[in-house]
Amino acid sequence: MNNRPKYFTPFEVSLHNTEKDIWVSYLGKVYDLSPLCAQYQGDTLLKPILHSGGKDISHWFDKKTQDIRLCIDPVTNCQFPYTPMGRFLHTPPLCPRTDWCNDFGRPWWKSINYCIGVLTKKVRKIRIINTLTSHEQVLEVCCEETISEILQRYLFYNVHASSYTWKYRGINLDMEKTLEENQIEDESEVFYTLGLDEDMFLPSIHIYFNDDLTDA
């Protein structure tokens, strides 16, 4: 059974930024808050969340406690949640109020039900060259993804991608290993230091149709 998490790029998260389809990322995870927004539709406390759709909101949280960051009110010297976009759903008001119901159970940011995957630590670009058709496609992938998982991304451009042998510099790739584990190193920092455009030097993976294999 495959227990690997699904990885996402920041760009993929950014595409989901509407009330009916809203994702956010924080503390390295990706969350689909669409069900939450549907449940509390029309609530004014949703506004900061809706405004942050498709973005990373890690600055709302404390990395150590995995909870909402706290700050000190300069007037009362009391702790209260840090809400830079304004008070949001499941956070208490600054002062006691009779209209605030705290019987919602676990606050949304502590619920695992909304978590759909992991935000990649590094986006990598690769070029995939189909030796049968000479078609080239540049993909943004997650550094943690295996070649098999990258293949799943490439299916959008070639539905027969599983019928190809994948090679790098003439060597068959291990489909269950990552780019780095297949000795496809990330040299983007080197190119940046040298002032070179990394898009001009992307690692190229050649794919060979299995019914027409030739020696690379």
JSON list of N, CA and C in Angstrom, two decimals, residues 158-199:
[
{"chain": "A", "resi": 158, "resn": "ASN", "atom": "N", "xyz": [0.84, 13.56, -22.65]},
{"chain": "A", "resi": 158, "resn": "ASN", "atom": "CA", "xyz": [1.02, 12.33, -23.41]},
{"chain": "A", "resi": 158, "resn": "ASN", "atom": "C", "xyz": [0.33, 11.19, -22.64]},
{"chain": "A", "resi": 159, "resn": "VAL", "atom": "N", "xyz": [-0.86, 10.83, -23.07]},
{"chain": "A", "resi": 159, "resn": "VAL", "atom": "CA", "xyz": [-1.64, 9.83, -22.34]},
{"chain": "A", "resi": 159, "resn": "VAL", "atom": "C", "xyz": [-0.99, 8.45, -22.40]},
{"chain": "A", "resi": 160, "resn": "HIS", "atom": "N", "xyz": [-0.02, 8.27, -23.29]},
{"chain": "A", "resi": 160, "resn": "HIS", "atom": "CA", "xyz": [0.65, 6.97, -23.42]},
{"chain": "A", "resi": 160, "resn": "HIS", "atom": "C", "xyz": [2.02, 6.97, -22.73]},
{"chain": "A", "resi": 161, "resn": "ALA", "atom": "N", "xyz": [2.23, 7.92, -21.82]},
{"chain": "A", "resi": 161, "resn": "ALA", "atom": "CA", "xyz": [3.55, 8.07, -21.20]},
{"chain": "A", "resi": 161, "resn": "ALA", "atom": "C", "xyz": [4.03, 6.80, -20.51]},
{"chain": "A", "resi": 162, "resn": "SER", "atom": "N", "xyz": [3.10, 5.99, -20.03]},
{"chain": "A", "resi": 162, "resn": "SER", "atom": "CA", "xyz": [3.48, 4.75, -19.34]},
{"chain": "A", "resi": 162, "resn": "SER", "atom": "C", "xyz": [4.06, 3.71, -20.30]},
{"chain": "A", "resi": 163, "resn": "SER", "atom": "N", "xyz": [3.88, 3.92, -21.59]},
{"chain": "A", "resi": 163, "resn": "SER", "atom": "CA", "xyz": [4.38, 2.98, -22.60]},
{"chain": "A", "resi": 163, "resn": "SER", "atom": "C", "xyz": [5.78, 3.35, -23.07]},
{"chain": "A", "resi": 164, "resn": "TYR", "atom": "N", "xyz": [6.43, 4.26, -22.35]},
{"chain": "A", "resi": 164, "resn": "TYR", "atom": "CA", "xyz": [7.76, 4.70, -22.73]},
{"chain": "A", "resi": 164, "resn": "TYR", "atom": "C", "xyz": [8.79, 4.30, -21.67]},
{"chain": "A", "resi": 165, "resn": "THR", "atom": "N", "xyz": [10.02, 4.13, -22.12]},
{"chain": "A", "resi": 165, "resn": "THR", "atom": "CA", "xyz": [11.15, 3.95, -21.20]},
{"chain": "A", "resi": 165, "resn": "THR", "atom": "C", "xyz": [11.79, 5.31, -20.99]},
{"chain": "A", "resi": 166, "resn": "TRP", "atom": "N", "xyz": [12.03, 5.65, -19.74]},
{"chain": "A", "resi": 166, "resn": "TRP", "atom": "CA", "xyz": [12.55, 6.97, -19.39]},
{"chain": "A", "resi": 166, "resn": "TRP", "atom": "C", "xyz": [14.06, 6.87, -19.13]},
{"chain": "A", "resi": 167, "resn": "LYS", "atom": "N", "xyz": [14.82, 7.74, -19.79]},
{"chain": "A", "resi": 167, "resn": "LYS", "atom": "CA", "xyz": [16.28, 7.70, -19.65]},
{"chain": "A", "resi": 167, "resn": "LYS", "atom": "C", "xyz": [16.84, 9.10, -19.42]},
{"chain": "A", "resi": 168, "resn": "TYR", "atom": "N", "xyz": [17.97, 9.11, -18.73]},
{"chain": "A", "resi": 168, "resn": "TYR", "atom": "CA", "xyz": [18.74, 10.35, -18.56]},
{"chain": "A", "resi": 168, "resn": "TYR", "atom": "C", "xyz": [20.18, 10.04, -18.89]},
{"chain": "A", "resi": 169, "resn": "ARG", "atom": "N", "xyz": [20.70, 10.76, -19.88]},
{"chain": "A", "resi": 169, "resn": "ARG", "atom": "CA", "xyz": [22.06, 10.54, -20.37]},
{"chain": "A", "resi": 169, "resn": "ARG", "atom": "C", "xyz": [22.28, 9.07, -20.75]},
{"chain": "A", "resi": 170, "resn": "GLY", "atom": "N", "xyz": [21.25, 8.49, -21.36]},
{"chain": "A", "resi": 170, "resn": "GLY", "atom": "CA", "xyz": [21.35, 7.13, -21.87]},
{"chain": "A", "resi": 170, "resn": "GLY", "atom": "C", "xyz": [21.14, 6.04, -20.85]},
{"chain": "A", "resi": 171, "resn": "ILE", "atom": "N", "xyz": [20.90, 6.40, -19.60]},
{"chain": "A", "resi": 171, "resn": "ILE", "atom": "CA", "xyz": [20.73, 5.40, -18.54]},
{"chain": "A", "resi": 171, "resn": "ILE", "atom": "C", "xyz": [19.27, 5.34, -18.12]},
{"chain": "A", "resi": 172, "resn": "ASN", "atom": "N", "xyz": [18.74, 4.12, -18.03]},
{"chain": "A", "resi": 172, "resn": "ASN", "atom": "CA", "xyz": [17.35, 3.94, -17.60]},
{"chain": "A", "resi": 172, "resn": "ASN", "atom": "C", "xyz": [17.16, 4.51, -16.20]},
{"chain": "A", "resi": 173, "resn": "LEU", "atom": "N", "xyz": [16.08, 5.24, -16.01]},
{"chain": "A", "resi": 173, "resn": "LEU", "atom": "CA", "xyz": [15.78, 5.81, -14.71]},
{"chain": "A", "resi": 173, "resn": "LEU", "atom": "C", "xyz": [15.03, 4.81, -13.84]},
{"chain": "A", "resi": 174, "resn": "ASP", "atom": "N", "xyz": [15.32, 4.85, -12.55]},
{"chain": "A", "resi": 174, "resn": "ASP", "atom": "CA", "xyz": [14.56, 4.06, -11.58]},
{"chain": "A", "resi": 174, "resn": "ASP", "atom": "C", "xyz": [13.29, 4.84, -11.28]},
{"chain": "A", "resi": 175, "resn": "MET", "atom": "N", "xyz": [12.16, 4.32, -11.71]},
{"chain": "A", "resi": 175, "resn": "MET", "atom": "CA", "xyz": [10.90, 5.05, -11.63]},
{"chain": "A", "resi": 175, "resn": "MET", "atom": "C", "xyz": [10.43, 5.29, -10.20]},
{"chain": "A", "resi": 176, "resn": "GLU", "atom": "N", "xyz": [10.98, 4.54, -9.25]},
{"chain": "A", "resi": 176, "resn": "GLU", "atom": "CA", "xyz": [10.56, 4.70, -7.85]},
{"chain": "A", "resi": 176, "resn": "GLU", "atom": "C", "xyz": [11.52, 5.58, -7.06]},
{"chain": "A", "resi": 177, "resn": "LYS", "atom": "N", "xyz": [12.44, 6.21, -7.76]},
{"chain": "A", "resi": 177, "resn": "LYS", "atom": "CA", "xyz": [13.37, 7.13, -7.10]},
{"chain": "A", "resi": 177, "resn": "LYS", "atom": "C", "xyz": [13.14, 8.55, -7.59]},
{"chain": "A", "resi": 178, "resn": "THR", "atom": "N", "xyz": [13.61, 9.52, -6.81]},
{"chain": "A", "resi": 178, "resn": "THR", "atom": "CA", "xyz": [13.46, 10.92, -7.18]},
{"chain": "A", "resi": 178, "resn": "THR", "atom": "C", "xyz": [14.51, 11.32, -8.21]},
{"chain": "A", "resi": 179, "resn": "LEU", "atom": "N", "xyz": [14.41, 12.55, -8.69]},
{"chain": "A", "resi": 179, "resn": "LEU", "atom": "CA", "xyz": [15.42, 13.06, -9.62]},
{"chain": "A", "resi": 179, "resn": "LEU", "atom": "C", "xyz": [16.81, 12.99, -9.00]},
{"chain": "A", "resi": 180, "resn": "GLU", "atom": "N", "xyz": [16.93, 13.48, -7.78]},
{"chain": "A", "resi": 180, "resn": "GLU", "atom": "CA", "xyz": [18.22, 13.50, -7.09]},
{"chain": "A", "resi": 180, "resn": "GLU", "atom": "C", "xyz": [18.76, 12.09, -6.90]},
{"chain": "A", "resi": 181, "resn": "GLU", "atom": "N", "xyz": [17.88, 11.17, -6.54]},
{"chain": "A", "resi": 181, "resn": "GLU", "atom": "CA", "xyz": [18.30, 9.78, -6.33]},
{"chain": "A", "resi": 181, "resn": "GLU", "atom": "C", "xyz": [18.71, 9.10, -7.64]},
{"chain": "A", "resi": 182, "resn": "ASN", "atom": "N", "xyz": [18.23, 9.65, -8.76]},
{"chain": "A", "resi": 182, "resn": "ASN", "atom": "CA", "xyz": [18.62, 9.16, -10.08]},
{"chain": "A", "resi": 182, "resn": "ASN", "atom": "C", "xyz": [19.82, 9.93, -10.64]},
{"chain": "A", "resi": 183, "resn": "GLN", "atom": "N", "xyz": [20.52, 10.64, -9.77]},
{"chain": "A", "resi": 183, "resn": "GLN", "atom": "CA", "xyz": [21.71, 11.41, -10.15]},
{"chain": "A", "resi": 183, "resn": "GLN", "atom": "C", "xyz": [21.40, 12.56, -11.11]},
{"chain": "A", "resi": 184, "resn": "ILE", "atom": "N", "xyz": [20.17, 13.06, -11.05]},
{"chain": "A", "resi": 184, "resn": "ILE", "atom": "CA", "xyz": [19.82, 14.26, -11.82]},
{"chain": "A", "resi": 184, "resn": "ILE", "atom": "C", "xyz": [19.87, 15.42, -10.84]},
{"chain": "A", "resi": 185, "resn": "GLU", "atom": "N", "xyz": [21.01, 16.04, -10.74]},
{"chain": "A", "resi": 185, "resn": "GLU", "atom": "CA", "xyz": [21.26, 17.03, -9.70]},
{"chain": "A", "resi": 185, "resn": "GLU", "atom": "C", "xyz": [20.57, 18.37, -10.01]},
{"chain": "A", "resi": 186, "resn": "ASP", "atom": "N", "xyz": [20.26, 19.07, -8.94]},
{"chain": "A", "resi": 186, "resn": "ASP", "atom": "CA", "xyz": [19.68, 20.40, -9.05]},
{"chain": "A", "resi": 186, "resn": "ASP", "atom": "C", "xyz": [20.82, 21.42, -9.08]},
{"chain": "A", "resi": 187, "resn": "GLU", "atom": "N", "xyz": [21.04, 22.02, -10.23]},
{"chain": "A", "resi": 187, "resn": "GLU", "atom": "CA", "xyz": [22.15, 22.97, -10.39]},
{"chain": "A", "resi": 187, "resn": "GLU", "atom": "C", "xyz": [21.66, 24.41, -10.52]},
{"chain": "A", "resi": 188, "resn": "SER", "atom": "N", "xyz": [20.41, 24.65, -10.13]},
{"chain": "A", "resi": 188, "resn": "SER", "atom": "CA", "xyz": [19.83, 25.99, -10.30]},
{"chain": "A", "resi": 188, "resn": "SER", "atom": "C", "xyz": [20.60, 27.05, -9.50]},
{"chain": "A", "resi": 189, "resn": "GLU", "atom": "N", "xyz": [21.08, 26.69, -8.31]},
{"chain": "A", "resi": 189, "resn": "GLU", "atom": "CA", "xyz": [21.83, 27.65, -7.50]},
{"chain": "A", "resi": 189, "resn": "GLU", "atom": "C", "xyz": [23.15, 28.02, -8.16]},
{"chain": "A", "resi": 190, "resn": "VAL", "atom": "N", "xyz": [23.77, 27.04, -8.81]},
{"chain": "A", "resi": 190, "resn": "VAL", "atom": "CA", "xyz": [25.03, 27.30, -9.52]},
{"chain": "A", "resi": 190, "resn": "VAL", "atom": "C", "xyz": [24.79, 28.28, -10.66]},
{"chain": "A", "resi": 191, "resn": "PHE", "atom": "N", "xyz": [23.72, 28.05, -11.43]},
{"chain": "A", "resi": 191, "resn": "PHE", "atom": "CA", "xyz": [23.41, 28.93, -12.55]},
{"chain": "A", "resi": 191, "resn": "PHE", "atom": "C", "xyz": [23.08, 30.34, -12.05]},
{"chain": "A", "resi": 192, "resn": "TYR", "atom": "N", "xyz": [22.38, 30.42, -10.91]},
{"chain": "A", "resi": 192, "resn": "TYR", "atom": "CA", "xyz": [22.03, 31.72, -10.34]},
{"chain": "A", "resi": 192, "resn": "TYR", "atom": "C", "xyz": [23.30, 32.48, -9.94]},
{"chain": "A", "resi": 193, "resn": "THR", "atom": "N", "xyz": [24.24, 31.77, -9.31]},
{"chain": "A", "resi": 193, "resn": "THR", "atom": "CA", "xyz": [25.50, 32.38, -8.89]},
{"chain": "A", "resi": 193, "resn": "THR", "atom": "C", "xyz": [26.29, 32.90, -10.09]},
{"chain": "A", "resi": 194, "resn": "LEU", "atom": "N", "xyz": [26.22, 32.16, -11.19]},
{"chain": "A", "resi": 194, "resn": "LEU", "atom": "CA", "xyz": [26.96, 32.53, -12.40]},
{"chain": "A", "resi": 194, "resn": "LEU", "atom": "C", "xyz": [26.21, 33.54, -13.26]},
{"chain": "A", "resi": 195, "resn": "GLY", "atom": "N", "xyz": [24.98, 33.88, -12.84]},
{"chain": "A", "resi": 195, "resn": "GLY", "atom": "CA", "xyz": [24.19, 34.83, -13.61]},
{"chain": "A", "resi": 195, "resn": "GLY", "atom": "C", "xyz": [23.63, 34.24, -14.89]},
{"chain": "A", "resi": 196, "resn": "LEU", "atom": "N", "xyz": [23.44, 32.91, -14.91]},
{"chain": "A", "resi": 196, "resn": "LEU", "atom": "CA", "xyz": [22.92, 32.23, -16.09]},
{"chain": "A", "resi": 196, "resn": "LEU", "atom": "C", "xyz": [21.44, 31.91, -15.92]},
{"chain": "A", "resi": 197, "resn": "ASP", "atom": "N", "xyz": [20.72, 31.91, -17.01]},
{"chain": "A", "resi": 197, "resn": "ASP", "atom": "CA", "xyz": [19.30, 31.56, -17.00]},
{"chain": "A", "resi": 197, "resn": "ASP", "atom": "C", "xyz": [19.17, 30.04, -16.92]},
{"chain": "A", "resi": 198, "resn": "GLU", "atom": "N", "xyz": [18.65, 29.55, -15.80]},
{"chain": "A", "resi": 198, "resn": "GLU", "atom": "CA", "xyz": [18.57, 28.09, -15.62]},
{"chain": "A", "resi": 198, "resn": "GLU", "atom": "C", "xyz": [17.68, 27.43, -16.66]},
{"chain": "A", "resi": 199, "resn": "ASP", "atom": "N", "xyz": [16.72, 28.18, -17.22]},
{"chain": "A", "resi": 199, "resn": "ASP", "atom": "CA", "xyz": [15.84, 27.60, -18.23]},
{"chain": "A", "resi": 199, "resn": "ASP", "atom": "C", "xyz": [16.59, 27.20, -19.50]}
]
